[in-house]
PDB file of C-alpha atoms in Angstrom:
ATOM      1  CA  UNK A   1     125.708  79.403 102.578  1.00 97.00           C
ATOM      2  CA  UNK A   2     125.607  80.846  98.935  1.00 98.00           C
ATOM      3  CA  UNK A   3     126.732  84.552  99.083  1.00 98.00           C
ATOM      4  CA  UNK A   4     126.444  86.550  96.362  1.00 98.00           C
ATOM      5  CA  UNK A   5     128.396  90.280  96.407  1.00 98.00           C
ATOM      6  CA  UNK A   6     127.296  92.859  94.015  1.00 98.00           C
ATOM      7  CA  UNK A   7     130.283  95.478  94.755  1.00 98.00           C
ATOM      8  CA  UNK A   8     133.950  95.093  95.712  1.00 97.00           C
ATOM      9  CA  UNK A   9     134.730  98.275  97.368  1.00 96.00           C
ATOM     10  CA  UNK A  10     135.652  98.456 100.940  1.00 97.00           C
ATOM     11  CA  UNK A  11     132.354  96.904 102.337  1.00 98.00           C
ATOM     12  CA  UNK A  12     131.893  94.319  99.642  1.00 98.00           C
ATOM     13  CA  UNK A  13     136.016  93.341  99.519  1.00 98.00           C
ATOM     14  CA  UNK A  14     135.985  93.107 103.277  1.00 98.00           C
ATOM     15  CA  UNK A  15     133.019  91.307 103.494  1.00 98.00           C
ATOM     16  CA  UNK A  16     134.025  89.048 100.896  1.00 98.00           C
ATOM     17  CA  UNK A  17     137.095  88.300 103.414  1.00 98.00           C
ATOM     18  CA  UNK A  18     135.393  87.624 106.130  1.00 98.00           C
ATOM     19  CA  UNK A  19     132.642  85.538 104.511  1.00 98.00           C
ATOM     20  CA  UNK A  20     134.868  83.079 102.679  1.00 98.00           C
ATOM     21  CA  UNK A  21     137.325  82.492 106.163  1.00 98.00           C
ATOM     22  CA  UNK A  22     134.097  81.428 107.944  1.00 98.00           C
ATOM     23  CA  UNK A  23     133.571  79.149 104.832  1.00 98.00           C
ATOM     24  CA  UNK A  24     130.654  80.712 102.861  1.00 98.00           C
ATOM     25  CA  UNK A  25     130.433  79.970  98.827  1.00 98.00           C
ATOM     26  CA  UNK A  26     131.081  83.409  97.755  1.00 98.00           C
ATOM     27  CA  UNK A  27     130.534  84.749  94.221  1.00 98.00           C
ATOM     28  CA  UNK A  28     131.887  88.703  93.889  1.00 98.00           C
ATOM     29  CA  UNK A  29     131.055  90.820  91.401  1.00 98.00           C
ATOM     30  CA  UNK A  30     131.554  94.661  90.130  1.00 97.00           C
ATOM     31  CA  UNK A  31     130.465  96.930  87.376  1.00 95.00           C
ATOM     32  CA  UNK A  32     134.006  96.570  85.206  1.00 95.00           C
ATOM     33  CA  UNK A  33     134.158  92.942  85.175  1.00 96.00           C
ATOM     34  CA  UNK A  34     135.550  89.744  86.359  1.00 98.00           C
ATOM     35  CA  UNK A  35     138.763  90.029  85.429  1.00 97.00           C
ATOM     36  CA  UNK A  36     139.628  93.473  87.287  1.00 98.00           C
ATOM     37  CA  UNK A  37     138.738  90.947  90.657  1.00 98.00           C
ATOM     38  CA  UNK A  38     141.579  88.410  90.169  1.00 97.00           C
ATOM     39  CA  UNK A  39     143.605  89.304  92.721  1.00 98.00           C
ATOM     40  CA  UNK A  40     140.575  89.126  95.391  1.00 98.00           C
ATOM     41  CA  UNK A  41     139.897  85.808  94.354  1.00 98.00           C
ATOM     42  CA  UNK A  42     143.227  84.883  94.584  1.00 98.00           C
ATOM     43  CA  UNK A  43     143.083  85.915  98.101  1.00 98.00           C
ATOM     44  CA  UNK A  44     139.638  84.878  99.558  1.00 98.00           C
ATOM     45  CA  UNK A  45     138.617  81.789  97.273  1.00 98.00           C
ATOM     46  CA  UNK A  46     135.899  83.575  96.191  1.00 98.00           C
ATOM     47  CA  UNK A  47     134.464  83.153  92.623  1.00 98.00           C
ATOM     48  CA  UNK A  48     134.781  86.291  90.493  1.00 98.00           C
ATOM     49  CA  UNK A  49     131.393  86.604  87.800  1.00 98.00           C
ATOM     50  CA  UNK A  50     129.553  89.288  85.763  1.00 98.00           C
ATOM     51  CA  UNK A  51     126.891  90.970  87.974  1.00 98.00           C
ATOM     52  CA  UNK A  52     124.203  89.247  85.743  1.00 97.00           C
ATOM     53  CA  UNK A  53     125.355  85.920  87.534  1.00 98.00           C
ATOM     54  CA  UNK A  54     126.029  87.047  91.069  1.00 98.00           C
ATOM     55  CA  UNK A  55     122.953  86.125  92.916  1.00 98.00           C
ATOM     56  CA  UNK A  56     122.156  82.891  90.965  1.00 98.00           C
ATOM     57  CA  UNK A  57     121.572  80.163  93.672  1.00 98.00           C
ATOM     58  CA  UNK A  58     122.446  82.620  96.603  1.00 98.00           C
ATOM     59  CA  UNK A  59     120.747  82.529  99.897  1.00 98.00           C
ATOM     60  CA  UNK A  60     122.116  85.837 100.459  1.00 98.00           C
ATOM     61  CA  UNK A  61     123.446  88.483  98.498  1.00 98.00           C
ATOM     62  CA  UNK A  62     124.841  91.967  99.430  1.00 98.00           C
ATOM     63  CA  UNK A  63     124.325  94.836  96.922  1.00 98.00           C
ATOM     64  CA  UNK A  64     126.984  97.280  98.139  1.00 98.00           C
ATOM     65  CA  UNK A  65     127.447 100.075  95.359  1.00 98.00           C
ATOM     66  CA  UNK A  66     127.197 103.870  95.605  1.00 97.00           C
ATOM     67  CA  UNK A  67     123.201 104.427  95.294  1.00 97.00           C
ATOM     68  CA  UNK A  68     123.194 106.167  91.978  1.00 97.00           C
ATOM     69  CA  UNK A  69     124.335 102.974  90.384  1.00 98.00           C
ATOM     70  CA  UNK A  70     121.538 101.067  91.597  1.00 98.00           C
ATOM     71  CA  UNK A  71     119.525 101.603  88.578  1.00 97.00           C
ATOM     72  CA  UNK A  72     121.869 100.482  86.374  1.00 97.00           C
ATOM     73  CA  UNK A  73     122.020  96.959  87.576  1.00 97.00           C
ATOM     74  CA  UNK A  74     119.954  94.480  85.324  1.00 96.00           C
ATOM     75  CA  UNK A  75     116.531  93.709  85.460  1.00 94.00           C
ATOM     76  CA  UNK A  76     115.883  90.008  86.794  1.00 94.00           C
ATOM     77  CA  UNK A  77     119.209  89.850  88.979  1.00 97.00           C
ATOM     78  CA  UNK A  78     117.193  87.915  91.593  1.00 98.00           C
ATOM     79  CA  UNK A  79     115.439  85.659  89.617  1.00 97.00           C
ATOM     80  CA  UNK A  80     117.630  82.637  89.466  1.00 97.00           C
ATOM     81  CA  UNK A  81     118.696  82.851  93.455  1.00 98.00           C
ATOM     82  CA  UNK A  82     117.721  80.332  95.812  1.00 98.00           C
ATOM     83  CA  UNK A  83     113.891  80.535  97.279  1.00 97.00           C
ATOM     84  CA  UNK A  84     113.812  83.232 100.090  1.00 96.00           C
ATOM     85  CA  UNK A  85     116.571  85.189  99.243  1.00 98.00           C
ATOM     86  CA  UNK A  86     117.877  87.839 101.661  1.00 98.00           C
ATOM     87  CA  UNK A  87     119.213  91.024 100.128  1.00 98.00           C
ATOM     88  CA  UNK A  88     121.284  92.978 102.368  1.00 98.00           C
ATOM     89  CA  UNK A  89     121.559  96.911 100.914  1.00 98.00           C
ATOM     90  CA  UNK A  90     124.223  98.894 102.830  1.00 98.00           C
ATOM     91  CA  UNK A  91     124.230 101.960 100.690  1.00 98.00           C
ATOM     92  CA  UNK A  92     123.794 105.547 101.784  1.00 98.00           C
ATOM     93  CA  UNK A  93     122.824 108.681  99.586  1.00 97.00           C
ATOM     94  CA  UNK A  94     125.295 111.350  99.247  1.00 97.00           C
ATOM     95  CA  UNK A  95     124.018 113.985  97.025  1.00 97.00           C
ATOM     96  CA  UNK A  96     127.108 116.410  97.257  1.00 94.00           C
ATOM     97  CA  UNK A  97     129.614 113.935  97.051  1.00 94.00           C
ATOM     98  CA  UNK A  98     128.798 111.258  94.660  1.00 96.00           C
ATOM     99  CA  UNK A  99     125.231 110.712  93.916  1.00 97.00           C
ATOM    100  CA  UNK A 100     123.825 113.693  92.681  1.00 96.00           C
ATOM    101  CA  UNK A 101     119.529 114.917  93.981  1.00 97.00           C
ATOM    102  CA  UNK A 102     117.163 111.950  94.182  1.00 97.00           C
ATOM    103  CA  UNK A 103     113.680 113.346  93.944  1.00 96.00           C
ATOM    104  CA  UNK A 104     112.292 110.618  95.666  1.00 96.00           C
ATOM    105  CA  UNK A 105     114.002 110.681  98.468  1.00 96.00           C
ATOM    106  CA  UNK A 106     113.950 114.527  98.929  1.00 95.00           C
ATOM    107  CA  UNK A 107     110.606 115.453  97.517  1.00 94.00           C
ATOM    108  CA  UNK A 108     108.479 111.908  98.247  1.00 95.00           C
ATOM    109  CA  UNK A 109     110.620 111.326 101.767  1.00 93.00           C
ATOM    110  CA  UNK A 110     111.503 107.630 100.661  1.00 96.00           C
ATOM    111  CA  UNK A 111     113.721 106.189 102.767  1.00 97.00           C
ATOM    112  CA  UNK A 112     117.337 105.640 100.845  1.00 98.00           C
ATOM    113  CA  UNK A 113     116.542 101.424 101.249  1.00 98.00           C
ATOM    114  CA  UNK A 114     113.010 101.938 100.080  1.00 98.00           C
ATOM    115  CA  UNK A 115     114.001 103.774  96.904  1.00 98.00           C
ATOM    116  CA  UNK A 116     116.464 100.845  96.642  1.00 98.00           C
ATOM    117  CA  UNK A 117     113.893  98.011  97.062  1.00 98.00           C
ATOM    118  CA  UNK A 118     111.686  99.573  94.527  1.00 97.00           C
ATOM    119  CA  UNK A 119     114.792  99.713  92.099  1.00 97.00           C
ATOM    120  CA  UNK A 120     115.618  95.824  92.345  1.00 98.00           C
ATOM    121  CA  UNK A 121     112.509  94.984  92.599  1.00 97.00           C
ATOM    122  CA  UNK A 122     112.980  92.554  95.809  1.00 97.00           C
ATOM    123  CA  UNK A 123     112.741  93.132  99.811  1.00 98.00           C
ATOM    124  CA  UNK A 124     116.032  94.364 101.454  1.00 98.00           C
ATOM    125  CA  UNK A 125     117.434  94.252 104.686  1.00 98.00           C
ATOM    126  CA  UNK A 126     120.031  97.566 105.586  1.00 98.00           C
ATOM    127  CA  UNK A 127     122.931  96.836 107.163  1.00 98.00           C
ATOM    128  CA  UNK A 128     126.158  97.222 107.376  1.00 98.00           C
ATOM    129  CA  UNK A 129     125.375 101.193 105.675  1.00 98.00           C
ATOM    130  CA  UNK A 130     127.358 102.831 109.073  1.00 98.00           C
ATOM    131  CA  UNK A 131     129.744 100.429 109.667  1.00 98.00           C
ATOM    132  CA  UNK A 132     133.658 101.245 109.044  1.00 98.00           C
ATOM    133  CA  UNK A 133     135.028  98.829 106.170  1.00 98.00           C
ATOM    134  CA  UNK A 134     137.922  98.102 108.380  1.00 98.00           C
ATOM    135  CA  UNK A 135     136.006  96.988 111.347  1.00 98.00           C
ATOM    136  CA  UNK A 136     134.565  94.292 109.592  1.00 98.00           C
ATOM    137  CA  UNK A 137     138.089  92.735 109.518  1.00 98.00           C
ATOM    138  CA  UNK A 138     140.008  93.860 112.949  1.00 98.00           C
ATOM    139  CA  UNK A 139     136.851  94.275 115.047  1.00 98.00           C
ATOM    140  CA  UNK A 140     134.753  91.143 115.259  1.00 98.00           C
ATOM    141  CA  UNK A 141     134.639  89.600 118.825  1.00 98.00           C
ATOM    142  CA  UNK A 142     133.006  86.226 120.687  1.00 97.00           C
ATOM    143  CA  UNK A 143     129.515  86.743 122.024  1.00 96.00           C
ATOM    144  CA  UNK A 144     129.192  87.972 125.891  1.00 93.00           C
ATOM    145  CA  UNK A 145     132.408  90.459 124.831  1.00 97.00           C
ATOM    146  CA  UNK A 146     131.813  93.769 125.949  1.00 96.00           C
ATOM    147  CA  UNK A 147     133.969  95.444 123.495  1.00 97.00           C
ATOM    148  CA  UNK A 148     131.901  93.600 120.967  1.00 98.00           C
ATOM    149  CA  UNK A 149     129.966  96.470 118.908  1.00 98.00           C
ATOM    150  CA  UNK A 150     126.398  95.778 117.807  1.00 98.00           C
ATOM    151  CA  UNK A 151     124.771  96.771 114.018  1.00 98.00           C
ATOM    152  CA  UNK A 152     121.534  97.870 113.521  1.00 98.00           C
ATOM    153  CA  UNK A 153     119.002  96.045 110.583  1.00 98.00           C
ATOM    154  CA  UNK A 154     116.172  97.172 109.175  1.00 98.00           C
ATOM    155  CA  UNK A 155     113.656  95.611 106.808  1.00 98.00           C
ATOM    156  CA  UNK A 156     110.384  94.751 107.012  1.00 98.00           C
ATOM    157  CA  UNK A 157     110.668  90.962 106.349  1.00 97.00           C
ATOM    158  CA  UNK A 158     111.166  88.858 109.291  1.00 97.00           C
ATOM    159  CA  UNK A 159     112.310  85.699 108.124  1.00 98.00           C
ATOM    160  CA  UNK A 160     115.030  87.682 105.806  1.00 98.00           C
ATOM    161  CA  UNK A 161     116.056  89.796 108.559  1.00 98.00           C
ATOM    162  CA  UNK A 162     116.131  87.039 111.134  1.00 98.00           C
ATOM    163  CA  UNK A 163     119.093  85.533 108.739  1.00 98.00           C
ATOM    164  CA  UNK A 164     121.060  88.748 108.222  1.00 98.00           C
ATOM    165  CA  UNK A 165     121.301  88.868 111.850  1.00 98.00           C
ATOM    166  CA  UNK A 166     122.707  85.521 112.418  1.00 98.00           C
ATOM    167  CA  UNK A 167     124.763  85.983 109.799  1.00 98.00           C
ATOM    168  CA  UNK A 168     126.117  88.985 111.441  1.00 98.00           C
ATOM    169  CA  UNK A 169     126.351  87.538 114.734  1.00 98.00           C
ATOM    170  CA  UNK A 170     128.634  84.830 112.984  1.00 98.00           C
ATOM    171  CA  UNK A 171     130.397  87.300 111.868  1.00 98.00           C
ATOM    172  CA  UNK A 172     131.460  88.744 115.422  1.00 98.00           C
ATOM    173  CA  UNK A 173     129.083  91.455 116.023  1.00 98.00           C
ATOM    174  CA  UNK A 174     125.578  92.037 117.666  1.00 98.00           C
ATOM    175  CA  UNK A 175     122.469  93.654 116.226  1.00 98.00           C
ATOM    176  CA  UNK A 176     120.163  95.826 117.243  1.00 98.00           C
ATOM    177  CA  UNK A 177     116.701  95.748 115.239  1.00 98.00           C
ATOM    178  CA  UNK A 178     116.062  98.891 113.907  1.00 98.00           C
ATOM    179  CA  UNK A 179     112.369  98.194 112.806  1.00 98.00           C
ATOM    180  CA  UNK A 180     111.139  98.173 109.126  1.00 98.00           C
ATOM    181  CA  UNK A 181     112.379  99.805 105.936  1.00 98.00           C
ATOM    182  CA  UNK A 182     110.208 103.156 106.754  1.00 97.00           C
ATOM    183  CA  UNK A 183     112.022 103.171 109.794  1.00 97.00           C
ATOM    184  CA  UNK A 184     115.619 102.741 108.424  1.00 98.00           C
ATOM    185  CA  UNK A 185     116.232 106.470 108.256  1.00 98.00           C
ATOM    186  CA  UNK A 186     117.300 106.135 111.852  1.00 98.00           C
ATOM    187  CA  UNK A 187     120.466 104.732 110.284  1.00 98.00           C
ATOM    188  CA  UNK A 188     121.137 106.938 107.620  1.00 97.00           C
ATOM    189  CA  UNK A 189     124.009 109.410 107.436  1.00 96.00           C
ATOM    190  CA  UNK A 190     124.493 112.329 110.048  1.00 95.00           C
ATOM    191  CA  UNK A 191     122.343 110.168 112.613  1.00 97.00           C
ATOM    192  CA  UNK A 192     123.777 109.348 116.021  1.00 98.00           C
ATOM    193  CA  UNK A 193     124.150 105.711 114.833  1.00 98.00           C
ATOM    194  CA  UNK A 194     126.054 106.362 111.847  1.00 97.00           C
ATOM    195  CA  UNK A 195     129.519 105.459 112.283  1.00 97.00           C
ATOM    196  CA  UNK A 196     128.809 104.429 116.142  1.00 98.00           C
ATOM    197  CA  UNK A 197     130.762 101.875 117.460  1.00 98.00           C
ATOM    198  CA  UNK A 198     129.090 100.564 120.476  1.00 98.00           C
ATOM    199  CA  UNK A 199     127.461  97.616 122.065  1.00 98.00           C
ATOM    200  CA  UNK A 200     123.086  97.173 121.729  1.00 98.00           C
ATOM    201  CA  UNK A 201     122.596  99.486 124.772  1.00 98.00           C
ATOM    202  CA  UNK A 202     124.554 102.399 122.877  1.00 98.00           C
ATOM    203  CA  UNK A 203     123.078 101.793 119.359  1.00 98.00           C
ATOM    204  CA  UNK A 204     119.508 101.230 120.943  1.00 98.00           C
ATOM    205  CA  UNK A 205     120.049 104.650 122.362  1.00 98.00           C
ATOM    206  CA  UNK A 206     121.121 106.314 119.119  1.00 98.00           C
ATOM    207  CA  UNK A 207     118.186 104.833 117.155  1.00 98.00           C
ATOM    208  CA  UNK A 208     116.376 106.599 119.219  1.00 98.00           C
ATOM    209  CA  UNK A 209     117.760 110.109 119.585  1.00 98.00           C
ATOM    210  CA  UNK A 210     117.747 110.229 115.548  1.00 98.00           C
ATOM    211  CA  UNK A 211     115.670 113.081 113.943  1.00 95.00           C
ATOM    212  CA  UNK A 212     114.247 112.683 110.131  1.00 92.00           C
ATOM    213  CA  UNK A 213     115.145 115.962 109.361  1.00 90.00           C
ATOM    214  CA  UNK A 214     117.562 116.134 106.947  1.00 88.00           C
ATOM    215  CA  UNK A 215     120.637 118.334 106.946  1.00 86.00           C
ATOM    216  CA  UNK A 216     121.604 120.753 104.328  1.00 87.00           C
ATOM    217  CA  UNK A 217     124.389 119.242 103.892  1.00 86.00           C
ATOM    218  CA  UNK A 218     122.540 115.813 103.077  1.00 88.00           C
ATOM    219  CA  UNK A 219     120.640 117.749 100.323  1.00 90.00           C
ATOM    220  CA  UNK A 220     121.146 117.620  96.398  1.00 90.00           C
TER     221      UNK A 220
END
């Protein structure tokens, strides 16, 4: 497939390894430019372009930036990607540490995907918004394994989903469907899924022990 990358932090860089080994057309791209991502392309194969560019003709693209750069990224990013686009978001919202109070999400109770969506403008599938950067490169493993640990995805359209997960599953883990976008707070940070690495039993479990109460400590 066509990936696009929007981010080449620990998520996006590691993703962007994994995704061009298993042969994927990957485009990568970051807020200070092409030419900071040399060395990555180097590495992967992967094609290095402004942000503007990085979902045109993608099938899939991963927006993986800290959330208060989310509305900074241009208007019409989807508009030249391939027909049905799936747009994985794997950010989280740390007011404390990086992101500073988002009203909506506080005040209005928007899930951190749904604020998201409504910023780009396009559906989204989260994933990937618990999972260790490393893991993505030293823990993938065949399916039946039982050390093989399982994601949970949320989003609220099917077909989308339905190809993050066997996108996921091709990249050596199993997924747990964590119901739609209103429902992706299970996954959030400070919930028992968050940083869980277990199989579907053990994330199934966590998704469903997680409260929507919202820690102090998760508070702008």
């Amino acid at each position: 497939m066509k990936i696009g990358i929007i981010g080449a932090g620990n998520i996006g860089g590691n993703l962007t390894r994994r995704l061009t080994a298993l042969g994927h057309d990957v485009s990568v791209a970051n807020s200070r430019g092409p030419h900071t991502l040399t060395a990555l392309a180097e590495e992967t194969g992967a094609t290095p372009v402004p942000v503007e560019d990085a979902a045109r003709g993608a099938e899939v693209v991963v927006v993986t930036i800290p959330l208060k750069a989310v509305p900074d990224l241009p208007s019409g990013l989807f508009d030249e990607a391939a027909d049905g686009v799936a747009v994985i978001d794997t950010g989280n919202y740390y007011p404390r540490q990086r992101d500073g109070r988002i009203a909506a999400i506080e005040d209005d109770g928007l899930t951190e995907s749904r604020w998201t969506e409504r910023h780009l403008g396009h559906p989204v599938i989260k994933a990937f918004n618990g999972t260790y950067a490393q893991d993505i490169l030293d823990r993938p493993r065949p399916a039946d394994d039982p050390d093989r640990i399982a994601l949970p995805v949320a989003g609220d359209d099917e077909a989308a989903k339905s190809k993050i997960r066997s996108l996921i599953d091709e990249l050596g883990f199993d997924t747990v469907d964590a119901g739609g976008l209103d429902d992706s707070w299970r996954q959030q940070p400070d919930t028992p899924v968050y940083g869980l690495r277990g199989g579907v039993e053990a994330v199934t479990k966590a998704l469903a022990e997680a409260s929507p109460e919202r820690k102090p400590e998760f508070r702008g």
